[in-house]
Short mmCIF file of C-alpha atoms in Angstrom, two decimals:
data_model
loop_
_atom_site.label_atom_id
_atom_site.label_comp_id
_atom_site.label_asym_id
_atom_site.label_seq_id
_atom_site.Cartn_x
_atom_site.Cartn_y
_atom_site.Cartn_z
CA MET A 1 35.80 -42.37 97.06
CA LYS A 2 37.94 -39.67 98.59
CA LEU A 3 41.48 -38.62 97.75
CA THR A 4 43.99 -35.80 97.49
CA ILE A 5 46.14 -35.44 94.39
CA ASP A 6 48.65 -32.99 92.96
CA ARG A 7 46.95 -30.79 90.37
CA ASN A 8 49.83 -31.13 87.87
CA ALA A 9 49.84 -34.94 88.12
CA LEU A 10 46.05 -35.05 87.68
CA MET A 11 46.20 -32.60 84.75
CA ARG A 12 48.87 -34.66 83.01
CA ALA A 13 46.87 -37.89 83.31
CA LEU A 14 43.63 -36.15 82.26
CA SER A 15 45.26 -34.63 79.20
CA HIS A 16 46.43 -38.13 78.14
CA VAL A 17 42.94 -39.62 78.13
CA GLN A 18 40.26 -36.95 77.68
CA ALA A 19 40.87 -36.28 73.95
CA VAL A 20 39.61 -39.79 73.17
CA VAL A 21 36.09 -38.75 74.26
CA GLU A 22 33.83 -37.59 71.45
CA ARG A 23 32.28 -34.15 72.03
CA ARG A 24 28.90 -35.32 70.75
CA ASN A 25 27.75 -38.64 72.16
CA THR A 26 24.49 -40.53 71.86
CA ILE A 27 25.53 -42.67 74.84
CA PRO A 28 25.82 -40.31 77.85
CA ILE A 29 28.34 -42.36 79.80
CA LEU A 30 30.80 -42.28 76.90
CA SER A 31 31.09 -38.52 77.55
CA ASN A 32 32.52 -39.42 80.98
CA ILE A 33 35.91 -40.48 82.33
CA LEU A 34 36.09 -43.54 84.57
CA MET A 35 37.97 -42.74 87.79
CA VAL A 36 39.19 -45.57 90.07
CA ALA A 37 40.95 -44.75 93.33
CA GLU A 38 42.78 -47.59 95.05
CA GLY A 39 46.11 -48.21 96.71
CA GLU A 40 48.20 -45.08 96.18
CA LYS A 41 46.96 -43.98 92.80
CA LEU A 42 44.02 -42.66 90.78
CA SER A 43 43.46 -44.45 87.46
CA LEU A 44 41.59 -42.75 84.61
CA THR A 45 39.98 -44.38 81.56
CA ALA A 46 38.21 -42.84 78.55
CA THR A 47 36.80 -44.54 75.45
CA ASP A 48 34.68 -44.06 72.36
CA LEU A 49 34.46 -47.87 71.99
CA ASP A 50 36.96 -47.76 69.11
CA ILE A 51 39.81 -46.27 71.12
CA GLU A 52 40.48 -46.59 74.81
CA ALA A 53 43.06 -44.58 76.77
CA THR A 54 44.12 -45.14 80.40
CA ASP A 55 46.60 -43.39 82.65
CA ALA A 56 47.29 -43.14 86.38
CA ALA A 57 48.69 -40.59 88.83
CA PRO A 58 49.93 -40.98 92.41
CA ALA A 59 47.34 -39.92 95.01
CA GLN A 60 46.69 -40.02 98.76
CA VAL A 61 43.64 -42.26 98.74
CA LYS A 62 41.61 -41.90 101.94
CA LYS A 63 38.68 -43.94 100.68
CA ALA A 64 38.89 -46.30 97.69
CA GLY A 65 36.12 -46.22 95.12
CA SER A 66 35.18 -45.56 91.51
CA VAL A 67 32.86 -43.23 89.58
CA THR A 68 32.53 -41.54 86.18
CA ALA A 69 32.45 -37.78 85.64
CA PRO A 70 32.01 -35.55 82.55
CA ALA A 71 35.35 -35.58 80.71
CA GLN A 72 35.38 -32.08 79.24
CA THR A 73 34.09 -30.33 82.34
CA LEU A 74 36.47 -32.19 84.62
CA PHE A 75 39.39 -31.40 82.33
CA ASP A 76 38.48 -27.67 82.10
CA VAL A 77 38.05 -27.38 85.89
CA VAL A 78 41.41 -28.99 86.67
CA ARG A 79 43.14 -27.01 83.88
CA LYS A 80 42.05 -23.72 85.50
CA LEU A 81 43.16 -24.61 89.02
CA PRO A 82 46.50 -23.12 90.20
CA GLU A 83 49.60 -25.07 89.17
CA GLY A 84 51.17 -27.04 91.96
CA SER A 85 48.05 -26.95 94.15
CA ASP A 86 46.53 -29.93 95.91
CA VAL A 87 43.13 -31.11 94.64
CA THR A 88 40.65 -33.05 96.74
CA LEU A 89 38.10 -35.33 95.09
CA ASP A 90 35.22 -36.52 97.24
CA LEU A 91 32.27 -38.56 96.00
CA GLY A 92 28.96 -38.22 97.78
CA GLU A 93 25.24 -38.30 96.92
CA GLY A 94 25.78 -38.69 93.19
CA ARG A 95 28.10 -35.71 92.93
CA LEU A 96 31.87 -35.47 92.67
CA ALA A 97 33.08 -32.64 94.85
CA ILE A 98 36.31 -31.00 93.68
CA SER A 99 38.10 -28.58 95.95
CA SER A 100 41.39 -26.73 95.74
CA GLY A 101 42.20 -23.77 97.96
CA ARG A 102 39.03 -21.70 98.09
CA ALA A 103 37.63 -23.12 94.85
CA ARG A 104 34.73 -25.59 95.08
CA PHE A 105 32.99 -27.53 92.31
CA ALA A 106 30.40 -30.31 92.20
CA LEU A 107 30.07 -32.38 89.02
CA PRO A 108 27.29 -34.85 88.14
CA THR A 109 28.30 -38.48 87.99
CA LEU A 110 27.21 -41.80 86.51
CA PRO A 111 27.88 -45.24 88.06
CA ALA A 112 31.26 -46.78 87.28
CA ALA A 113 29.48 -50.12 86.75
CA ASP A 114 27.79 -48.76 83.65
CA PHE A 115 31.04 -47.70 82.00
CA GLN A 116 31.86 -49.75 78.89
CA THR A 117 35.46 -50.81 78.24
CA MET A 118 36.97 -52.51 75.22
CA ALA A 119 37.34 -56.25 75.33
CA ARG A 120 40.83 -57.53 76.05
CA GLU A 121 42.47 -60.10 73.76
CA ALA A 122 45.82 -61.77 73.33
CA ALA A 123 48.40 -59.79 71.37
CA PRO A 124 50.78 -62.19 69.59
CA ILE A 125 53.03 -59.34 68.34
CA LYS A 126 54.99 -57.32 70.89
CA PHE A 127 58.05 -55.14 70.51
CA GLU A 128 59.81 -52.14 72.02
CA ILE A 129 60.69 -49.12 69.88
CA LYS A 130 62.41 -45.81 70.69
CA ALA A 131 59.82 -43.10 71.21
CA ALA A 132 61.75 -40.80 68.89
CA GLU A 133 61.58 -43.38 66.07
CA LEU A 134 57.83 -43.93 66.45
CA ARG A 135 57.36 -40.16 66.51
CA ARG A 136 59.35 -39.85 63.30
CA LEU A 137 57.39 -42.61 61.52
CA ILE A 138 54.13 -40.86 62.36
CA ASP A 139 55.29 -37.28 61.61
CA LYS A 140 56.73 -38.19 58.21
CA THR A 141 53.57 -39.96 56.97
CA ARG A 142 50.36 -38.86 58.68
CA PHE A 143 49.85 -35.79 56.52
CA ALA A 144 49.07 -38.11 53.58
CA ILE A 145 46.30 -40.07 55.36
CA SER A 146 43.08 -39.97 53.34
CA THR A 147 39.98 -38.23 54.73
CA GLU A 148 37.74 -39.85 52.13
CA GLU A 149 35.47 -42.19 54.08
CA THR A 150 34.46 -44.27 51.02
CA ARG A 151 38.02 -45.61 50.78
CA TYR A 152 38.12 -46.39 54.48
CA TYR A 153 41.22 -48.60 54.14
CA LEU A 154 43.22 -45.42 53.37
CA ASN A 155 42.04 -43.65 56.54
CA GLY A 156 45.13 -44.60 58.53
CA ILE A 157 48.82 -45.49 58.53
CA TYR A 158 49.84 -48.88 57.21
CA LEU A 159 52.45 -50.24 59.63
CA HIS A 160 54.37 -53.38 58.71
CA HIS A 161 57.67 -55.22 58.70
CA ALA A 162 59.48 -55.08 55.37
CA LYS A 163 62.82 -55.65 53.60
CA GLY A 164 64.50 -52.31 53.02
CA ALA A 165 67.74 -51.29 51.31
CA GLN A 166 69.51 -51.47 54.67
CA GLY A 167 67.92 -54.75 55.85
CA ASN A 168 64.80 -55.44 57.92
CA VAL A 169 62.74 -52.32 58.64
CA LEU A 170 59.56 -51.24 60.33
CA ARG A 171 57.76 -49.22 57.65
CA ALA A 172 54.88 -46.74 57.85
CA VAL A 173 52.96 -45.75 54.72
CA ALA A 174 50.05 -43.39 54.14
CA THR A 175 48.32 -42.36 50.94
CA ASP A 176 45.15 -40.60 49.78
CA GLY A 177 45.53 -41.67 46.15
CA HIS A 178 47.04 -38.32 45.15
CA ARG A 179 50.21 -38.51 47.24
CA LEU A 180 52.07 -41.14 49.21
CA ALA A 181 54.42 -40.85 52.18
CA LEU A 182 56.72 -43.65 53.31
CA ALA A 183 59.04 -43.75 56.32
CA GLU A 184 61.01 -46.63 57.74
CA SER A 185 63.43 -47.37 60.57
CA GLU A 186 65.42 -50.38 61.66
CA ALA A 187 63.04 -53.14 62.68
CA PRO A 188 62.85 -53.64 66.44
CA LYS A 189 63.28 -57.13 67.89
CA GLY A 190 59.88 -58.85 67.78
CA ALA A 191 58.48 -56.79 64.89
CA ALA A 192 59.15 -59.43 62.20
CA ALA A 193 55.70 -60.95 62.71
CA LEU A 194 53.97 -57.65 61.90
CA LYS A 195 52.72 -58.50 58.40
CA GLY A 196 50.61 -55.35 58.08
CA ILE A 197 48.08 -53.41 60.14
CA ILE A 198 46.20 -50.17 59.37
CA VAL A 199 46.14 -47.82 62.38
CA PRO A 200 43.17 -45.37 62.15
CA ARG A 201 43.73 -41.62 61.82
CA LYS A 202 42.30 -40.79 65.26
CA ALA A 203 44.47 -43.40 66.95
CA VAL A 204 47.54 -42.11 65.11
CA GLY A 205 46.82 -38.62 66.42
CA GLU A 206 46.35 -39.82 70.00
CA ILE A 207 49.51 -41.97 69.96
CA ARG A 208 51.47 -39.02 68.58
CA ARG A 209 50.15 -36.71 71.33
CA LEU A 210 51.16 -39.21 74.04
CA LEU A 211 54.63 -39.53 72.57
CA ASP A 212 55.34 -35.88 73.56
CA ASP A 213 55.57 -37.05 77.18
CA ALA A 214 57.07 -40.46 76.48
CA PRO A 215 60.07 -42.13 78.10
CA GLU A 216 62.95 -43.21 75.88
CA THR A 217 61.24 -46.44 74.72
CA VAL A 218 57.61 -47.47 74.31
CA THR A 219 55.99 -50.90 73.90
CA VAL A 220 53.73 -51.79 70.97
CA GLU A 221 51.42 -54.81 71.01
CA ALA A 222 49.29 -55.89 68.05
CA SER A 223 46.77 -58.53 67.07
CA ASP A 224 44.64 -58.94 63.97
CA SER A 225 42.08 -56.45 65.26
CA LYS A 226 43.76 -54.15 67.82
CA ILE A 227 46.92 -52.22 68.57
CA THR A 228 48.01 -51.27 72.11
CA VAL A 229 50.78 -48.78 72.83
CA HIS A 230 52.28 -48.49 76.32
CA ILE A 231 53.81 -45.05 76.85
CA GLY A 232 54.98 -44.77 80.45
CA GLU A 233 51.89 -45.14 82.68
CA ALA A 234 49.61 -44.29 79.75
CA VAL A 235 48.12 -47.09 77.64
CA LEU A 236 46.21 -46.55 74.40
CA THR A 237 44.30 -49.39 72.71
CA SER A 238 42.59 -48.98 69.35
CA LYS A 239 40.69 -51.12 66.92
CA LEU A 240 42.42 -51.48 63.57
CA ILE A 241 40.93 -50.75 60.17
CA ASP A 242 39.61 -54.00 58.77
CA GLY A 243 40.66 -53.82 55.14
CA SER A 244 43.46 -54.43 52.67
CA PHE A 245 45.94 -51.66 52.08
CA PRO A 246 46.78 -51.31 48.34
CA ASP A 247 50.08 -52.46 46.87
CA TYR A 248 51.82 -49.12 47.32
CA GLN A 249 55.10 -50.38 45.80
CA ARG A 250 53.51 -50.23 42.35
CA VAL A 251 53.14 -46.45 42.42
CA ILE A 252 56.66 -45.64 43.62
CA PRO A 253 58.62 -44.63 40.48
CA LYS A 254 61.72 -46.76 39.93
CA ASP A 255 63.31 -45.13 36.89
CA ASN A 256 62.48 -41.44 36.81
CA GLY A 257 65.49 -40.03 34.99
CA ARG A 258 64.89 -36.26 35.07
CA ILE A 259 66.41 -34.98 38.30
CA LEU A 260 65.54 -31.59 39.74
CA THR A 261 67.55 -30.34 42.71
CA LEU A 262 66.88 -26.91 44.28
CA ASP A 263 66.98 -25.04 47.57
CA ASN A 264 64.03 -26.47 49.53
CA LYS A 265 63.38 -23.35 51.64
CA LEU A 266 63.30 -21.04 48.63
CA PHE A 267 61.15 -23.55 46.71
CA LYS A 268 58.65 -23.82 49.55
CA GLU A 269 58.37 -20.03 49.92
CA ALA A 270 57.99 -19.54 46.17
CA VAL A 271 55.23 -22.18 45.90
CA ASP A 272 53.41 -20.61 48.84
CA ARG A 273 53.60 -17.13 47.26
CA VAL A 274 52.51 -18.15 43.76
CA ALA A 275 49.68 -20.40 45.11
CA THR A 276 48.04 -17.32 46.62
CA VAL A 277 46.13 -16.84 43.35
CA SER A 278 45.36 -20.53 42.75
CA ALA A 279 41.82 -21.92 42.72
CA GLU A 280 40.81 -23.02 46.21
CA ARG A 281 39.54 -26.43 45.15
CA SER A 282 42.36 -27.71 42.90
CA ARG A 283 45.21 -25.48 44.21
CA SER A 284 46.95 -26.34 40.94
CA LEU A 285 50.18 -24.81 39.73
CA LYS A 286 52.56 -25.48 36.85
CA LEU A 287 56.26 -26.20 37.09
CA ALA A 288 58.18 -25.39 33.92
CA LEU A 289 61.63 -26.94 33.95
CA ALA A 290 64.53 -25.86 31.76
CA PRO A 291 68.31 -26.33 32.18
CA GLY A 292 69.38 -24.30 35.22
CA LYS A 293 65.97 -22.93 36.18
CA LEU A 294 62.44 -23.64 37.37
CA THR A 295 59.45 -21.39 36.71
CA ILE A 296 56.39 -21.74 38.94
CA THR A 297 53.16 -20.41 37.42
CA VAL A 298 49.51 -20.17 38.44
CA THR A 299 46.89 -18.86 36.02
CA HIS A 300 43.30 -18.53 37.20
CA SER A 301 40.50 -16.82 35.28
CA GLU A 302 39.09 -15.14 38.37
CA SER A 303 41.95 -14.88 40.87
CA GLY A 304 44.65 -13.74 38.44
CA GLN A 305 48.14 -14.94 37.60
CA GLY A 306 51.35 -15.48 39.58
CA THR A 307 54.82 -16.46 38.41
CA GLU A 308 58.20 -16.89 40.10
CA GLU A 309 61.50 -18.16 38.77
CA LEU A 310 64.11 -20.08 40.77
CA GLU A 311 67.64 -21.24 40.08
CA ALA A 312 67.73 -25.01 39.92
CA ASN A 313 70.09 -27.86 39.21
CA TYR A 314 68.40 -29.45 36.19
CA ASP A 315 70.09 -30.51 32.97
CA SER A 316 67.49 -32.68 31.23
CA GLU A 317 65.21 -31.61 28.40
CA ALA A 318 62.59 -28.91 29.12
CA MET A 319 59.20 -30.06 30.41
CA GLU A 320 56.05 -28.79 32.14
CA ILE A 321 54.17 -30.60 34.87
CA GLY A 322 51.33 -29.64 37.23
CA PHE A 323 50.89 -30.33 40.93
CA ASN A 324 48.57 -29.49 43.79
CA ALA A 325 50.28 -26.62 45.62
CA LYS A 326 49.19 -27.83 49.09
CA TYR A 327 50.61 -31.28 48.46
CA LEU A 328 53.90 -29.79 47.29
CA LEU A 329 54.08 -27.68 50.45
CA ASP A 330 53.25 -30.67 52.67
CA VAL A 331 56.09 -32.69 51.20
CA ALA A 332 58.54 -29.76 51.23
CA SER A 333 57.78 -29.28 54.92
CA GLN A 334 59.04 -32.84 55.60
CA ILE A 335 62.41 -32.34 53.90
CA GLU A 336 65.20 -31.87 56.45
CA ALA A 337 68.03 -31.38 53.94
CA GLU A 338 68.77 -27.94 52.47
CA ASP A 339 68.01 -29.17 48.95
CA ALA A 340 64.86 -30.83 47.63
CA TYR A 341 65.60 -33.79 45.36
CA ILE A 342 62.77 -34.48 42.87
CA ALA A 343 62.94 -37.33 40.32
CA LEU A 344 60.56 -36.85 37.38
CA GLY A 345 59.37 -38.99 34.48
CA ASP A 346 57.07 -37.15 32.16
CA ALA A 347 54.12 -34.76 32.58
CA SER A 348 51.70 -37.58 33.37
CA SER A 349 53.93 -39.70 35.60
CA PRO A 350 54.23 -39.48 39.40
CA ALA A 351 57.20 -37.63 40.89
CA LEU A 352 59.46 -39.10 43.57
CA VAL A 353 60.77 -36.75 46.29
CA THR A 354 63.56 -37.90 48.61
CA ASP A 355 65.44 -36.38 51.52
CA THR A 356 69.23 -36.68 51.52
CA LYS A 357 69.23 -36.16 55.32
CA ASP A 358 66.74 -38.96 55.90
CA ALA A 359 67.29 -41.90 53.57
CA GLY A 360 64.43 -43.79 55.21
CA THR A 361 61.73 -41.55 53.70
CA GLN A 362 60.12 -41.31 50.25
CA TYR A 363 57.29 -39.15 48.95
CA VAL A 364 55.28 -39.69 45.76
CA LEU A 365 53.18 -36.94 44.13
CA MET A 366 50.68 -37.53 41.36
CA PRO A 367 50.65 -34.80 38.69
CA LEU A 368 47.70 -32.60 37.70
CA ARG A 369 46.65 -31.44 34.27
CA VAL A 370 47.16 -27.68 34.05
#
């Protein structure tokens, strides 16, 4: 294998695939990237056997061939080469020689024949979606993905076709049991058959990263066990979480009658300030609501006390309710409108937060005892 390739093109393709590789691997070849040179391009593949990413870059191939090389070292070497330079890759005697200008490197290799790739299968569901919409669905929900491995079925985003207030929608939902995030957009043609899949956290992160360089539309394919996303030349395939996502509709409040409206930026800043003295584990704070005002309070036996009062649009009876400060900040960070709109029930009922600038989103927060 011998070829010359533009450093920027190689860097772009490498950045799209190398993050899939786990830093610590018990199987040495899974620490490598598969490189295949043929025709007028260099194809790259990386996998951890649950996720597989591929991409390609144009190259002047002088001798076709394939090999695997250490993903992290290869990425670091190419990243530090001068932008816009030409890079020559030459395989010989079990080493991959990399040269650019006066720089020379030789990386160890493993045979391409030993590289394991994920099995291909038919994908009965296929649709195109605007990259900006898929980005939005991920950004508005992924912060609520659970990190608790025992409830593995919450360790991803639940993506499915649903009936929304405005008709058929593609809906993304994530929850960790303490908070829930929901985002939806108009259902693309072909998405009606998507009854419900759980896309794992790592795959969500990799898809989102690829979407930064995406063309206007991307293609999504899904089966009962895998999802494949085509983003330009890059293709990411991931196993799905095999489990049943809970009936999230049951926890979304339908008749919370106490409405709190206040400046979202001021609210976020006040919560952040007052939470400075909250306990690290619970991060709990108390919201005391009275007509025309909101008082945010944290009292901790060791850290001290913090209080801040805000003007608010609230005309129901006075009440107190506790929340996790971090969860409040996470939700407030998603609100695009100037005002936060919070619908409350009582001190033990979940709160519903909506965004007047994005009607396709909803956030649910479970209260804490404070």
